[in-house]
Short mmCIF file of C-alpha atoms in Angstrom, two decimals:
data_model
loop_
_atom_site.label_atom_id
_atom_site.label_comp_id
_atom_site.label_asym_id
_atom_site.label_seq_id
_atom_site.Cartn_x
_atom_site.Cartn_y
_atom_site.Cartn_z
CA MET A 252 90.17 26.49 -54.79
CA ASN A 253 91.36 27.56 -51.43
CA THR A 254 89.01 29.90 -50.33
CA GLN A 255 90.35 30.55 -46.83
CA LEU A 256 91.31 34.19 -46.03
CA SER A 257 94.43 34.54 -43.91
CA LEU A 258 94.75 37.38 -41.08
CA PHE A 259 96.05 39.75 -43.81
CA GLU A 260 93.41 39.02 -46.17
CA GLN A 261 90.12 39.55 -44.07
CA GLU A 262 87.44 41.51 -45.88
CA SER A 263 87.10 44.05 -43.29
CA THR A 264 88.97 47.19 -43.34
CA ALA A 265 87.64 48.60 -39.98
CA PRO A 266 90.36 49.20 -37.33
CA VAL A 267 90.58 46.52 -34.57
CA VAL A 268 90.77 48.29 -31.26
CA ILE A 269 92.48 46.59 -28.38
CA GLN A 270 92.26 48.45 -24.72
CA THR A 271 95.11 48.00 -22.63
CA HIS A 272 96.18 49.46 -19.38
CA ALA A 273 96.84 53.05 -20.37
CA LYS A 274 97.25 52.82 -24.12
CA VAL A 275 94.56 52.08 -26.92
CA ILE A 276 96.45 50.02 -29.72
CA GLN A 277 94.76 50.02 -33.35
CA LEU A 278 95.73 47.33 -35.53
CA PHE A 279 94.69 47.79 -39.25
CA PRO A 280 94.50 44.86 -41.54
CA SER A 281 97.18 45.23 -44.14
CA ALA A 282 98.40 43.46 -47.23
CA PRO A 283 101.32 40.98 -46.45
CA PRO A 284 104.81 42.17 -47.84
CA ARG A 285 105.53 41.15 -51.43
CA LYS A 286 108.56 38.73 -51.90
CA PRO A 287 110.62 40.87 -54.53
CA ASN A 288 113.01 39.30 -56.74
CA TYR A 289 115.90 40.89 -54.93
CA ARG A 290 116.95 39.82 -51.43
CA ALA A 291 115.63 41.36 -48.55
CA GLY A 292 117.62 44.39 -47.34
CA GLY A 293 119.69 44.30 -50.68
CA GLU A 294 119.78 46.84 -53.52
CA GLN A 295 116.31 48.00 -54.59
CA THR A 296 117.21 49.98 -57.50
CA VAL A 297 115.35 48.75 -60.44
CA PHE A 298 117.43 47.83 -63.59
CA PRO A 299 116.96 47.45 -67.42
CA ILE A 300 117.19 43.93 -68.82
CA LYS A 301 120.37 44.02 -71.04
CA ARG A 302 120.31 40.56 -72.58
CA GLN A 303 118.12 39.49 -75.41
CA GLU A 304 118.05 35.74 -73.92
CA ASP A 305 116.57 37.27 -70.58
CA LEU A 306 114.02 39.18 -72.52
CA ASN A 307 113.12 35.88 -74.41
CA ALA A 308 112.73 34.04 -71.29
CA MET A 309 110.64 36.68 -69.81
CA ALA A 310 108.24 36.74 -72.71
CA THR A 311 107.98 32.90 -72.77
CA TRP A 312 107.21 32.73 -69.09
CA LEU A 313 104.52 35.42 -69.54
CA TYR A 314 103.05 33.58 -72.53
CA HIS A 315 102.80 30.45 -70.53
CA ASN A 316 101.92 31.65 -67.08
CA ALA A 317 100.14 35.05 -67.10
CA ASP A 318 97.08 36.61 -68.81
CA ARG A 319 98.08 37.46 -72.58
CA LYS A 320 97.54 41.24 -71.96
CA TYR A 321 100.80 41.19 -69.68
CA LEU A 322 102.84 39.89 -72.60
CA LEU A 323 101.44 42.33 -74.73
CA GLY A 324 102.19 45.09 -72.11
CA PHE A 325 105.80 43.82 -71.71
CA ILE A 326 106.54 44.02 -75.61
CA LEU A 327 104.95 47.34 -75.88
CA GLY A 328 106.74 48.53 -72.84
CA ILE A 329 110.21 47.82 -74.07
CA ASN A 330 109.51 49.18 -77.33
CA LEU A 331 107.83 52.50 -76.56
CA GLY A 332 109.53 53.49 -73.58
CA LEU A 333 106.41 54.94 -71.72
CA ARG A 334 106.00 55.58 -67.89
CA ALA A 335 104.07 52.29 -66.54
CA ASN A 336 101.15 54.35 -65.67
CA GLU A 337 101.20 55.87 -69.52
CA LEU A 338 101.26 52.28 -70.91
CA LEU A 339 98.56 50.93 -68.85
CA GLU A 340 96.23 54.13 -69.85
CA LEU A 341 96.63 53.47 -73.40
CA LYS A 342 93.32 53.19 -75.22
CA HIS A 343 92.16 51.51 -78.49
CA SER A 344 91.99 54.90 -80.25
CA ASP A 345 95.74 55.70 -79.52
CA ILE A 346 97.08 52.81 -81.47
CA PHE A 347 94.20 52.34 -84.22
CA PHE A 348 92.80 54.43 -86.92
CA PRO A 349 89.02 54.75 -87.36
CA ASN A 350 89.12 52.09 -90.04
CA GLY A 351 90.61 49.63 -87.36
CA GLU A 352 94.13 49.48 -88.95
CA LEU A 353 97.05 49.80 -86.73
CA LYS A 354 99.07 53.11 -86.66
CA TYR A 355 102.19 51.15 -87.87
CA ILE A 356 105.23 53.07 -88.60
CA SER A 357 105.98 53.44 -92.55
CA ASP A 358 109.36 53.57 -94.15
CA ASP A 359 108.65 57.11 -95.16
CA PHE A 360 110.44 59.07 -92.65
CA SER A 361 109.13 62.59 -94.08
CA ASP A 362 105.36 61.15 -93.52
CA THR A 363 104.39 61.46 -89.70
CA THR A 364 100.76 60.85 -90.07
CA ASP A 365 101.19 57.39 -88.61
CA LYS A 366 102.41 58.93 -85.32
CA MET A 367 100.75 57.97 -81.91
CA SER A 368 100.01 60.87 -79.57
CA VAL A 369 100.02 59.80 -75.80
CA TYR A 370 99.29 61.93 -73.02
CA GLN A 371 102.15 62.17 -70.23
CA ASN A 372 100.73 62.67 -66.78
CA LYS A 373 103.86 63.62 -65.34
CA VAL A 374 104.60 66.60 -67.57
CA HIS A 375 100.90 67.32 -68.65
CA LYS A 376 101.54 67.19 -72.42
CA ARG A 377 101.20 64.94 -75.30
CA ARG A 378 104.32 62.93 -76.95
CA GLY A 379 104.45 61.50 -80.21
CA MET A 380 105.65 57.85 -80.67
CA TYR A 381 105.56 55.38 -83.28
CA LEU A 382 104.61 51.49 -83.13
CA ASN A 383 107.67 49.57 -84.51
CA SER A 384 107.65 46.21 -86.32
CA SER A 385 108.02 44.31 -82.83
CA CYS A 386 104.78 46.20 -81.42
CA VAL A 387 102.80 45.40 -84.71
CA LYS A 388 103.55 41.71 -84.39
CA ALA A 389 102.27 41.75 -80.82
CA LEU A 390 99.17 43.56 -81.69
CA ASP A 391 98.60 41.49 -84.63
CA TRP A 392 98.85 38.50 -82.44
CA TYR A 393 96.48 40.04 -79.93
CA PHE A 394 93.80 41.48 -82.26
CA PRO A 395 94.11 38.94 -85.38
CA ILE A 396 90.78 40.44 -86.48
CA LYS A 397 90.79 44.18 -87.57
CA SER A 398 87.57 46.02 -87.78
CA PRO A 399 86.45 50.04 -87.21
CA ALA A 400 84.94 48.41 -83.88
CA LEU A 401 88.61 48.46 -82.51
CA TYR A 402 88.61 52.20 -82.59
CA SER A 403 87.19 53.04 -79.25
CA ASN A 404 87.86 54.69 -76.01
CA ALA A 405 88.29 51.20 -74.23
CA PHE A 406 91.43 50.58 -72.39
CA LEU A 407 94.19 48.36 -74.28
CA PHE A 408 94.76 46.84 -70.77
CA PRO A 409 91.43 46.52 -69.10
CA SER A 410 91.00 45.01 -65.54
CA ARG A 411 88.34 42.73 -64.49
CA GLU A 412 87.14 45.32 -61.84
CA GLY A 413 86.78 48.09 -64.71
CA GLY A 414 89.22 50.63 -65.80
CA HIS A 415 92.79 49.44 -66.66
CA ILE A 416 95.31 47.32 -64.69
CA GLU A 417 96.99 48.76 -61.86
CA VAL A 418 100.97 49.66 -61.95
CA ASP A 419 101.59 47.58 -58.73
CA THR A 420 99.76 44.39 -60.47
CA LEU A 421 101.84 44.76 -63.38
CA ARG A 422 104.71 45.06 -61.08
CA LYS A 423 103.97 41.89 -59.38
CA VAL A 424 103.41 40.08 -62.65
CA LEU A 425 106.95 41.14 -64.10
CA LYS A 426 108.69 40.29 -60.65
CA ASP A 427 107.04 36.77 -60.73
CA ALA A 428 108.35 36.44 -63.88
CA ALA A 429 111.90 37.67 -63.29
CA LYS A 430 112.22 35.38 -60.14
CA ALA A 431 111.00 32.29 -62.29
CA CYS A 432 113.53 33.22 -64.79
CA GLY A 433 116.30 33.50 -62.60
CA LEU A 434 117.21 37.32 -63.22
CA LYS A 435 119.67 38.54 -60.64
CA GLN A 436 118.93 42.16 -60.98
CA ASN A 437 115.86 43.91 -59.26
CA ILE A 438 113.07 44.29 -61.94
CA GLY A 439 110.07 46.42 -61.71
CA THR A 440 107.77 48.58 -63.94
CA HIS A 441 110.56 51.08 -64.48
CA THR A 442 112.58 48.17 -66.08
CA LEU A 443 110.54 48.41 -69.32
CA ARG A 444 111.35 52.08 -69.82
CA LYS A 445 115.06 51.59 -68.97
CA THR A 446 115.01 48.47 -71.35
CA PHE A 447 114.12 50.87 -74.22
CA GLY A 448 116.50 53.23 -73.40
CA TYR A 449 119.24 50.73 -73.02
CA PHE A 450 118.76 49.21 -76.32
CA HIS A 451 118.33 52.51 -78.23
CA TYR A 452 121.61 53.64 -76.77
CA GLN A 453 123.18 50.27 -77.94
CA SER A 454 121.72 51.03 -81.29
CA ASN A 455 122.51 54.49 -82.06
CA HIS A 456 124.70 55.79 -78.99
CA ASP A 457 122.24 58.99 -79.01
CA ILE A 458 122.28 59.91 -75.68
CA VAL A 459 120.88 63.41 -76.50
CA PHE A 460 117.85 61.88 -78.02
CA LEU A 461 116.98 59.76 -74.93
CA GLN A 462 117.59 62.69 -72.60
CA ARG A 463 115.22 64.62 -74.47
CA LEU A 464 112.78 61.62 -74.56
CA PHE A 465 112.90 61.02 -70.96
CA GLY A 466 112.73 64.73 -70.02
CA HIS A 467 115.91 64.59 -67.85
CA SER A 468 118.18 67.54 -67.16
CA SER A 469 121.39 66.04 -68.09
CA ALA A 470 122.96 63.35 -70.24
CA LEU A 471 124.47 61.76 -67.13
CA ILE A 472 121.03 61.27 -65.47
CA THR A 473 119.85 59.41 -68.52
CA MET A 474 123.23 57.24 -68.68
CA ARG A 475 122.56 56.31 -65.03
CA TYR A 476 118.98 55.61 -65.61
CA ILE A 477 119.45 53.07 -68.28
CA GLY A 478 122.35 51.67 -66.70
CA ILE A 479 125.15 52.71 -69.12
CA ALA A 480 127.14 54.91 -66.57
CA ASP A 481 127.48 51.78 -64.39
CA GLU A 482 128.78 49.66 -67.31
CA GLU A 483 131.22 52.20 -68.54
CA GLU A 484 132.48 52.52 -65.00
CA LYS A 485 133.30 48.90 -64.51
CA LYS A 486 134.70 48.92 -68.23
CA SER A 487 137.19 51.62 -67.31
CA TYR A 488 138.35 49.68 -64.26
CA HIS A 489 138.75 46.70 -66.08
CA GLU A 490 140.68 48.21 -68.98
CA VAL A 491 142.89 50.75 -67.32
CA SER A 492 145.31 48.58 -65.13
CA ILE A 493 148.57 50.16 -63.85
CA ASP A 494 150.62 47.30 -63.51
CA LEU A 495 153.77 47.70 -61.26
CA ILE A 496 154.16 43.95 -60.04
CA GLY A 497 154.57 42.73 -63.47
CA ALA A 498 157.59 44.95 -64.14
CA LEU A 499 159.04 44.00 -60.69
CA GLU A 500 158.27 40.29 -61.16
CA PRO A 501 161.64 39.12 -62.36
CA LYS A 502 163.21 40.66 -59.35
CA LEU A 503 160.54 39.52 -56.70
CA THR A 504 161.49 36.57 -54.41
CA SER A 505 159.30 33.89 -52.96
CA SER A 506 159.57 36.04 -49.59
CA ASP A 507 158.29 38.97 -51.40
CA VAL A 508 155.27 37.40 -52.75
CA GLN A 509 154.49 35.74 -49.19
#
């Protein structure tokens, strides 16, 4: 293992003071800029992942190249629609009953006792949601043995330093996965929430539900957030073509064309 520290990785965080003629320059050690999966100086808007094959590729890369909790976070993130900090702050008691069983969604839609209750930091209130079959499959893989001991205040995504994984750490892992999988669009932690919204809209076209769930002030904001507005704009340009050259084509001469 290479244990050398670069200039940016030095352990001391104290400022280095250099005295020049009339100026004092303070140089603070700082982390090197990360290499995002978009080109430097390019578009930095974060996008949803819209193709199933790209989701499959991301999941495969995470399975083989990252700690297994990042694959779990990826799957729960695109299926629950939580903000990244809310996802990473999930505790065992949020997803397990006291007997150690998962709070999985039932087929009885009138019974809401299987609902999860997650605190939303941004709006300072709790929101109900459900673990769908994809979440349950992932959690069964992650926790093959169920017992009452799983019902605790332990974080679902613990860090080695204590507490939970940081949002920036998750962002870096997702960007590494996206770059390795050749995804062209910029990927970040909001990608998980936006992907959730995109697939829900493709399934039921209920933009009002998503607007309410995301807490947006208008449906247009929600459509832009999940990448639908841009799609429909491109589709409109593609489908509406007012062709005049086609009508004149029999009368056009080669000199006109040139």
